[in-house]
Short mmCIF file of C-alpha atoms and ligand atoms in Angstrom, two decimals:
data_model
loop_
_atom_site.label_atom_id
_atom_site.label_comp_id
_atom_site.label_asym_id
_atom_site.label_seq_id
_atom_site.Cartn_x
_atom_site.Cartn_y
_atom_site.Cartn_z
CA MET X 946 125.29 108.06 -54.61
CA ASN X 947 127.89 107.54 -57.27
CA GLN X 948 131.46 108.68 -57.21
CA ALA X 949 130.70 111.61 -59.51
CA GLU X 950 128.51 113.19 -56.85
CA THR X 951 130.92 113.10 -53.94
CA ALA X 952 134.54 112.54 -54.82
CA GLY X 953 136.60 115.69 -54.84
CA THR X 954 133.56 117.96 -54.54
CA PRO X 955 134.57 121.38 -53.26
CA ASP X 956 133.93 121.69 -49.56
CA THR X 957 130.63 123.21 -48.37
CA ARG X 958 132.34 125.92 -46.32
CA ASP X 959 134.31 127.06 -49.32
CA SER X 960 131.22 127.14 -51.52
CA LEU X 961 129.47 130.36 -52.40
CA VAL X 962 126.58 128.47 -54.00
CA GLU X 963 125.34 125.01 -53.25
CA LEU X 964 122.44 123.07 -54.71
CA ARG X 965 121.45 120.02 -52.72
CA ASP X 966 119.35 117.20 -54.18
CA VAL X 967 117.22 119.50 -56.29
CA HIS X 968 114.18 118.06 -58.05
CA PHE X 969 112.24 120.12 -60.55
CA SER X 970 109.64 119.64 -63.26
CA TYR X 971 107.97 121.94 -65.73
CA ASP X 972 104.39 120.69 -65.34
CA THR X 973 104.85 116.94 -65.52
CA ARG X 974 108.12 117.00 -67.38
CA PRO X 975 111.04 116.29 -65.06
CA ILE X 976 114.11 118.47 -65.62
CA TYR X 977 116.05 117.65 -62.44
CA THR X 978 115.88 114.43 -60.46
CA GLY X 979 118.51 114.99 -57.80
CA LEU X 980 120.88 117.78 -58.80
CA SER X 981 123.67 118.53 -56.34
CA LEU X 982 126.59 120.83 -56.96
CA ARG X 983 128.87 123.24 -55.18
CA VAL X 984 130.45 126.36 -56.55
CA PRO X 985 133.76 127.13 -54.85
CA ARG X 986 134.46 130.72 -53.88
CA GLY X 987 136.78 132.80 -55.97
CA GLY X 988 136.94 130.56 -59.00
CA VAL X 989 135.31 130.19 -62.38
CA THR X 990 132.96 127.20 -62.33
CA VAL X 991 131.68 126.13 -65.72
CA VAL X 992 128.45 124.17 -65.94
CA MET X 993 128.19 122.32 -69.21
CA GLY X 994 125.50 120.17 -70.71
CA PRO X 995 123.62 119.70 -73.95
CA SER X 996 121.07 122.31 -75.02
CA GLY X 997 117.81 121.66 -73.23
CA SER X 998 119.48 119.88 -70.32
CA GLY X 999 118.27 122.56 -67.90
CA LYS X 1000 121.25 124.87 -67.47
CA SER X 1001 119.29 128.13 -67.67
CA THR X 1002 116.65 126.62 -65.40
CA MET X 1003 119.35 125.84 -62.84
CA LEU X 1004 120.59 129.44 -62.89
CA ASN X 1005 117.06 130.59 -62.14
CA PHE X 1006 117.10 128.59 -58.89
CA ILE X 1007 120.10 130.58 -57.65
CA GLY X 1008 118.31 133.92 -57.96
CA ARG X 1009 115.03 132.28 -56.84
CA ARG X 1010 113.33 133.26 -60.05
CA LEU X 1011 112.24 129.63 -59.99
CA LYS X 1012 111.82 127.39 -56.97
CA PRO X 1013 112.73 123.71 -57.06
CA ASN X 1014 109.94 121.26 -56.19
CA SER X 1015 112.27 119.87 -53.54
CA GLY X 1016 115.86 120.21 -52.46
CA ASP X 1017 117.82 123.19 -51.14
CA VAL X 1018 119.65 126.14 -52.64
CA PHE X 1019 122.25 127.91 -50.56
CA PHE X 1020 123.97 131.20 -51.27
CA ASP X 1021 126.84 132.00 -48.95
CA GLY X 1022 125.46 129.49 -46.48
CA ILE X 1023 121.98 131.03 -46.57
CA ASP X 1024 119.03 128.79 -47.44
CA ILE X 1025 117.41 131.17 -49.92
CA ASP X 1026 114.02 129.48 -49.67
CA LYS X 1027 113.75 130.85 -46.13
CA LEU X 1028 114.24 134.49 -47.15
CA SER X 1029 111.43 137.02 -47.39
CA ARG X 1030 110.91 138.76 -50.72
CA ALA X 1031 112.70 141.85 -49.44
CA GLU X 1032 115.63 139.80 -48.19
CA MET X 1033 115.84 137.99 -51.50
CA PHE X 1034 115.77 141.30 -53.37
CA ALA X 1035 118.67 142.48 -51.23
CA LEU X 1036 120.57 139.25 -51.78
CA ARG X 1037 120.19 139.57 -55.56
CA LYS X 1038 122.33 142.70 -55.34
CA ARG X 1039 125.18 140.33 -54.63
CA MET X 1040 124.58 138.48 -57.88
CA GLY X 1041 125.33 139.89 -61.32
CA MET X 1042 123.80 138.17 -64.31
CA LEU X 1043 124.69 138.11 -67.96
CA PHE X 1044 121.66 136.68 -69.70
CA GLN X 1045 121.72 134.41 -72.69
CA SER X 1046 120.76 137.21 -75.04
CA SER X 1047 122.63 140.32 -73.94
CA ALA X 1048 119.22 141.81 -73.18
CA LEU X 1049 120.34 145.41 -73.19
CA LEU X 1050 117.57 147.95 -72.93
CA THR X 1051 117.40 149.14 -76.51
CA ASP X 1052 116.10 152.63 -75.81
CA LEU X 1053 118.81 153.42 -73.27
CA SER X 1054 122.40 154.42 -74.02
CA VAL X 1055 125.37 152.27 -73.09
CA PHE X 1056 125.92 154.48 -70.05
CA GLU X 1057 122.31 154.19 -68.89
CA ASN X 1058 122.29 150.44 -69.37
CA VAL X 1059 125.21 150.04 -66.99
CA ALA X 1060 123.77 152.63 -64.60
CA PHE X 1061 120.43 150.82 -64.53
CA PRO X 1062 121.11 148.27 -61.76
CA ILE X 1063 122.87 150.94 -59.70
CA ARG X 1064 119.85 153.24 -59.93
CA GLU X 1065 117.52 150.32 -59.21
CA HIS X 1066 119.32 149.11 -56.11
CA THR X 1067 120.94 152.20 -54.59
CA ALA X 1068 120.29 155.87 -53.96
CA LEU X 1069 123.79 157.01 -54.84
CA PRO X 1070 124.35 160.59 -56.02
CA GLU X 1071 124.71 161.14 -59.75
CA SER X 1072 128.43 161.97 -59.53
CA LEU X 1073 129.17 158.64 -57.89
CA ILE X 1074 127.01 156.71 -60.36
CA ARG X 1075 128.95 158.34 -63.19
CA HIS X 1076 132.22 157.33 -61.55
CA LEU X 1077 131.11 153.70 -61.11
CA VAL X 1078 129.71 153.38 -64.63
CA LEU X 1079 132.81 154.81 -66.28
CA LEU X 1080 135.07 152.50 -64.28
CA LYS X 1081 133.05 149.45 -65.27
CA LEU X 1082 132.98 150.52 -68.92
CA GLU X 1083 136.74 151.07 -68.78
CA MET X 1084 137.17 147.49 -67.59
CA VAL X 1085 135.45 146.16 -70.69
CA GLY X 1086 137.19 148.66 -72.97
CA LEU X 1087 134.08 150.67 -73.85
CA ARG X 1088 134.34 153.87 -71.85
CA GLY X 1089 134.51 155.74 -75.15
CA ALA X 1090 131.26 154.18 -76.31
CA ARG X 1091 129.17 155.39 -73.39
CA ASP X 1092 126.89 157.64 -75.41
CA LEU X 1093 126.13 155.09 -78.12
CA MET X 1094 122.86 153.19 -78.31
CA PRO X 1095 122.90 149.37 -78.23
CA ALA X 1096 121.83 149.17 -81.89
CA GLU X 1097 125.01 151.03 -82.85
CA LEU X 1098 127.21 148.32 -81.33
CA SER X 1099 128.43 145.00 -82.70
CA GLY X 1100 127.24 141.81 -81.01
CA GLY X 1101 130.55 141.43 -79.21
CA MET X 1102 130.42 145.01 -77.91
CA GLN X 1103 126.84 144.54 -76.74
CA ARG X 1104 127.95 141.49 -74.79
CA ARG X 1105 130.72 143.56 -73.18
CA VAL X 1106 128.23 146.26 -72.15
CA ALA X 1107 126.04 143.54 -70.64
CA LEU X 1108 129.13 142.33 -68.79
CA ALA X 1109 129.83 145.80 -67.44
CA ARG X 1110 126.21 145.95 -66.31
CA ALA X 1111 126.48 142.54 -64.62
CA ILE X 1112 129.40 143.75 -62.50
CA ALA X 1113 128.00 147.24 -61.89
CA LEU X 1114 127.24 146.58 -58.22
CA ASP X 1115 130.48 144.69 -57.53
CA PRO X 1116 128.63 141.41 -57.03
CA ASP X 1117 130.09 138.47 -55.12
CA LEU X 1118 128.81 136.16 -57.83
CA VAL X 1119 128.59 136.73 -61.55
CA ILE X 1120 126.45 134.35 -63.54
CA TYR X 1121 126.97 134.03 -67.27
CA ASP X 1122 124.38 132.19 -69.35
CA GLU X 1123 125.88 131.08 -72.68
CA PRO X 1124 128.21 134.09 -72.95
CA PHE X 1125 129.91 132.83 -76.11
CA THR X 1126 126.86 132.07 -78.23
CA GLY X 1127 126.61 133.89 -81.52
CA LEU X 1128 129.94 135.68 -81.32
CA ASP X 1129 132.66 135.70 -83.97
CA PRO X 1130 135.95 134.04 -82.90
CA ILE X 1131 137.68 137.31 -82.00
CA SER X 1132 134.79 138.62 -79.90
CA MET X 1133 134.54 135.22 -78.27
CA GLY X 1134 138.22 135.35 -77.34
CA VAL X 1135 137.69 138.80 -75.86
CA ILE X 1136 134.79 137.58 -73.72
CA VAL X 1137 136.74 134.52 -72.53
CA LYS X 1138 139.63 136.76 -71.49
CA LEU X 1139 137.33 139.31 -69.84
CA ILE X 1140 135.45 136.75 -67.75
CA ARG X 1141 138.72 135.43 -66.41
CA GLU X 1142 140.24 138.87 -65.82
CA LEU X 1143 137.16 140.31 -64.15
CA ASN X 1144 136.81 137.28 -61.92
CA ASP X 1145 140.38 137.56 -60.74
CA ALA X 1146 140.64 141.36 -60.60
CA LEU X 1147 137.40 141.81 -58.66
CA GLY X 1148 137.84 138.72 -56.51
CA THR X 1149 134.40 137.47 -57.49
CA THR X 1150 133.07 133.97 -58.03
CA SER X 1151 131.81 133.15 -61.50
CA ILE X 1152 129.41 130.57 -62.85
CA VAL X 1153 129.52 130.15 -66.60
CA VAL X 1154 126.88 128.04 -68.28
CA THR X 1155 127.72 126.82 -71.74
CA HIS X 1156 127.29 123.94 -74.16
CA ASP X 1157 130.64 124.86 -75.70
CA VAL X 1158 133.24 122.40 -74.40
CA GLU X 1159 136.31 124.12 -75.78
CA GLU X 1160 135.56 127.65 -74.59
CA GLY X 1161 134.15 126.37 -71.32
CA CYS X 1162 137.27 124.38 -70.50
CA SER X 1163 139.51 127.25 -71.51
CA ILE X 1164 138.30 129.41 -68.61
CA ALA X 1165 137.14 126.85 -66.07
CA ASP X 1166 138.81 126.19 -62.77
CA TYR X 1167 136.18 123.56 -62.20
CA VAL X 1168 133.66 121.90 -64.49
CA TYR X 1169 130.29 120.32 -63.84
CA LEU X 1170 128.66 118.30 -66.56
CA LEU X 1171 124.87 117.94 -66.48
CA GLY X 1172 122.83 115.27 -68.17
CA GLY X 1173 119.69 113.29 -67.51
CA GLY X 1174 118.54 115.58 -64.72
CA LYS X 1175 121.66 115.44 -62.58
CA VAL X 1176 125.40 115.90 -62.49
CA ILE X 1177 127.07 113.20 -64.55
CA GLY X 1178 130.60 114.28 -63.82
CA HIS X 1179 132.76 117.03 -62.41
CA GLY X 1180 136.39 117.91 -62.06
CA THR X 1181 139.08 120.19 -63.37
CA PRO X 1182 139.10 120.58 -67.17
CA GLU X 1183 142.06 118.23 -67.28
CA GLU X 1184 140.29 115.60 -65.21
CA MET X 1185 137.24 115.89 -67.45
CA HIS X 1186 139.31 115.49 -70.61
CA ASN X 1187 141.06 112.44 -69.21
CA SER X 1188 137.94 110.84 -67.75
CA ASP X 1189 137.23 107.25 -68.67
CA SER X 1190 133.49 107.63 -67.94
CA GLU X 1191 131.48 106.98 -71.11
CA ASP X 1192 129.01 109.79 -70.34
CA ILE X 1193 131.72 112.36 -69.84
CA ARG X 1194 133.67 111.27 -72.89
CA GLN X 1195 130.61 111.44 -75.11
CA PHE X 1196 129.99 115.06 -74.25
CA MET X 1197 133.61 116.20 -74.07
CA ASN X 1198 134.35 114.70 -77.47
CA GLY X 1199 131.05 115.60 -79.11
CA LEU X 1200 130.12 112.04 -80.04
CA PRO X 1201 126.63 111.85 -81.60
CA ASP X 1202 125.59 108.68 -79.81
CA GLY X 1203 126.49 107.07 -76.51
CA PRO X 1204 124.95 106.99 -73.05
CA VAL X 1205 122.99 110.08 -74.12
CA ALA X 1206 120.96 108.47 -76.87
CA TYR X 1207 120.65 110.05 -80.28
CA HIS X 1208 117.00 108.97 -80.45
CA TYR X 1209 114.43 110.71 -78.29
CA PRO X 1210 112.50 107.95 -76.48
CA ALA X 1211 109.72 106.64 -78.76
CA ASP X 1212 107.59 103.63 -79.51
CA PRO X 1213 109.41 101.16 -81.75
CA LEU X 1214 109.38 102.43 -85.35
CA ASP X 1215 107.43 99.50 -86.82
CA GLN X 1216 104.78 99.83 -84.15
CA ASP X 1217 104.57 103.56 -84.76
CA LEU X 1218 104.28 103.17 -88.51
CA PHE X 1219 102.02 100.16 -88.82
CA ASP X 1220 99.98 99.86 -85.62
CA GLY X 1221 99.11 103.50 -85.25
CA GLY X 1222 101.46 103.78 -82.24
CA SER X 1223 100.25 105.64 -79.18
CA ARG X 1224 99.16 108.67 -81.20
P1 ADP P 1482 119.36 124.77 -71.35
O1 ADP P 1482 119.60 126.13 -70.80
O2 ADP P 1482 120.29 123.72 -70.82
O3 ADP P 1482 119.36 124.75 -72.86
P2 ADP P 1482 116.72 125.14 -70.22
O4 ADP P 1482 116.94 125.23 -68.76
O5 ADP P 1482 116.48 126.40 -70.96
O6 ADP P 1482 117.91 124.29 -70.89
O7 ADP P 1482 115.47 124.19 -70.50
C1 ADP P 1482 115.41 122.84 -70.08
C2 ADP P 1482 114.18 122.22 -70.69
O8 ADP P 1482 113.01 122.78 -70.10
C3 ADP P 1482 114.08 122.47 -72.17
O9 ADP P 1482 113.63 121.31 -72.79
C4 ADP P 1482 113.06 123.57 -72.30
O10 ADP P 1482 112.34 123.44 -73.48
C5 ADP P 1482 112.19 123.37 -71.09
N1 ADP P 1482 111.70 124.66 -70.58
C6 ADP P 1482 112.44 125.76 -70.34
N2 ADP P 1482 111.69 126.75 -69.82
C7 ADP P 1482 110.44 126.26 -69.75
C8 ADP P 1482 109.18 126.80 -69.29
N3 ADP P 1482 109.09 128.05 -68.82
N4 ADP P 1482 108.09 126.00 -69.35
C9 ADP P 1482 108.17 124.74 -69.82
N5 ADP P 1482 109.31 124.17 -70.25
C10 ADP P 1482 110.43 124.92 -70.22
MG1 MG P 1483 119.98 127.92 -71.67
#
């Protein structure tokens, strides 16, 4: 096990989420070949890696929407693989998720979108639901927009509604999949600020998945960098920026070639062109 996998890793007891030696393939294509990471409680942990490195896949392990082929996933010390479907459904209440596309329900109002998980998971009276929804919308600055439909909102506002929905049930963990993608710089700044503020105000733990080094580092307490099916480095943003590991430097500085090769593995070019290659 290399230094990147052990040194300075947040302690297990202080971890809300832990993945231990996870292996996973889509059909025969390996995505993870020994992924281990720990998400400390109370902080914002940013998981970075190139597009296609398996970040969204990893998030699906945490909610057990996907199961690893081997390895363990713990949430609050619970091995989620051992839970029944009903227990897992209950546990998911403790996780809020902001999907890669905001994925608002287009035929429901802003209010109803935020109310949706509350209605799905609780039997609270309407007056209390209204109270909860308006408080969450207030937190993202959109209480006044409650009667609008998603199509009437800008992309940045849609993302904020999705954020309000993700925290509707006061989750212990909020998971953000590429929350900055496709936003203009001002909206992006708003989302960065909101993720930080909501994390600290609600005392939650946040996992932010992004390929965006700058935005990721700007909100991270702790950073994990994925590549080649495992963790290639982790540390505070400062430690990552100052790392002398080639792999970490390539990603942090956006260098086109390095340990992560520019060329997808292939037969040699001359063989491919002149001998018919393997296909
Ligand atoms: P990231 O979120 O880091 O961009 P993903 O986790 O979405 O990466 O995907 C990792 C790799 O697995 C990608 O190459 C993607 O094409 C592939 N992949 C994702 N979902 C599926 C699926 N349902 N079936 C087969 N391959 C998939
Ligand atoms: Mg993704």
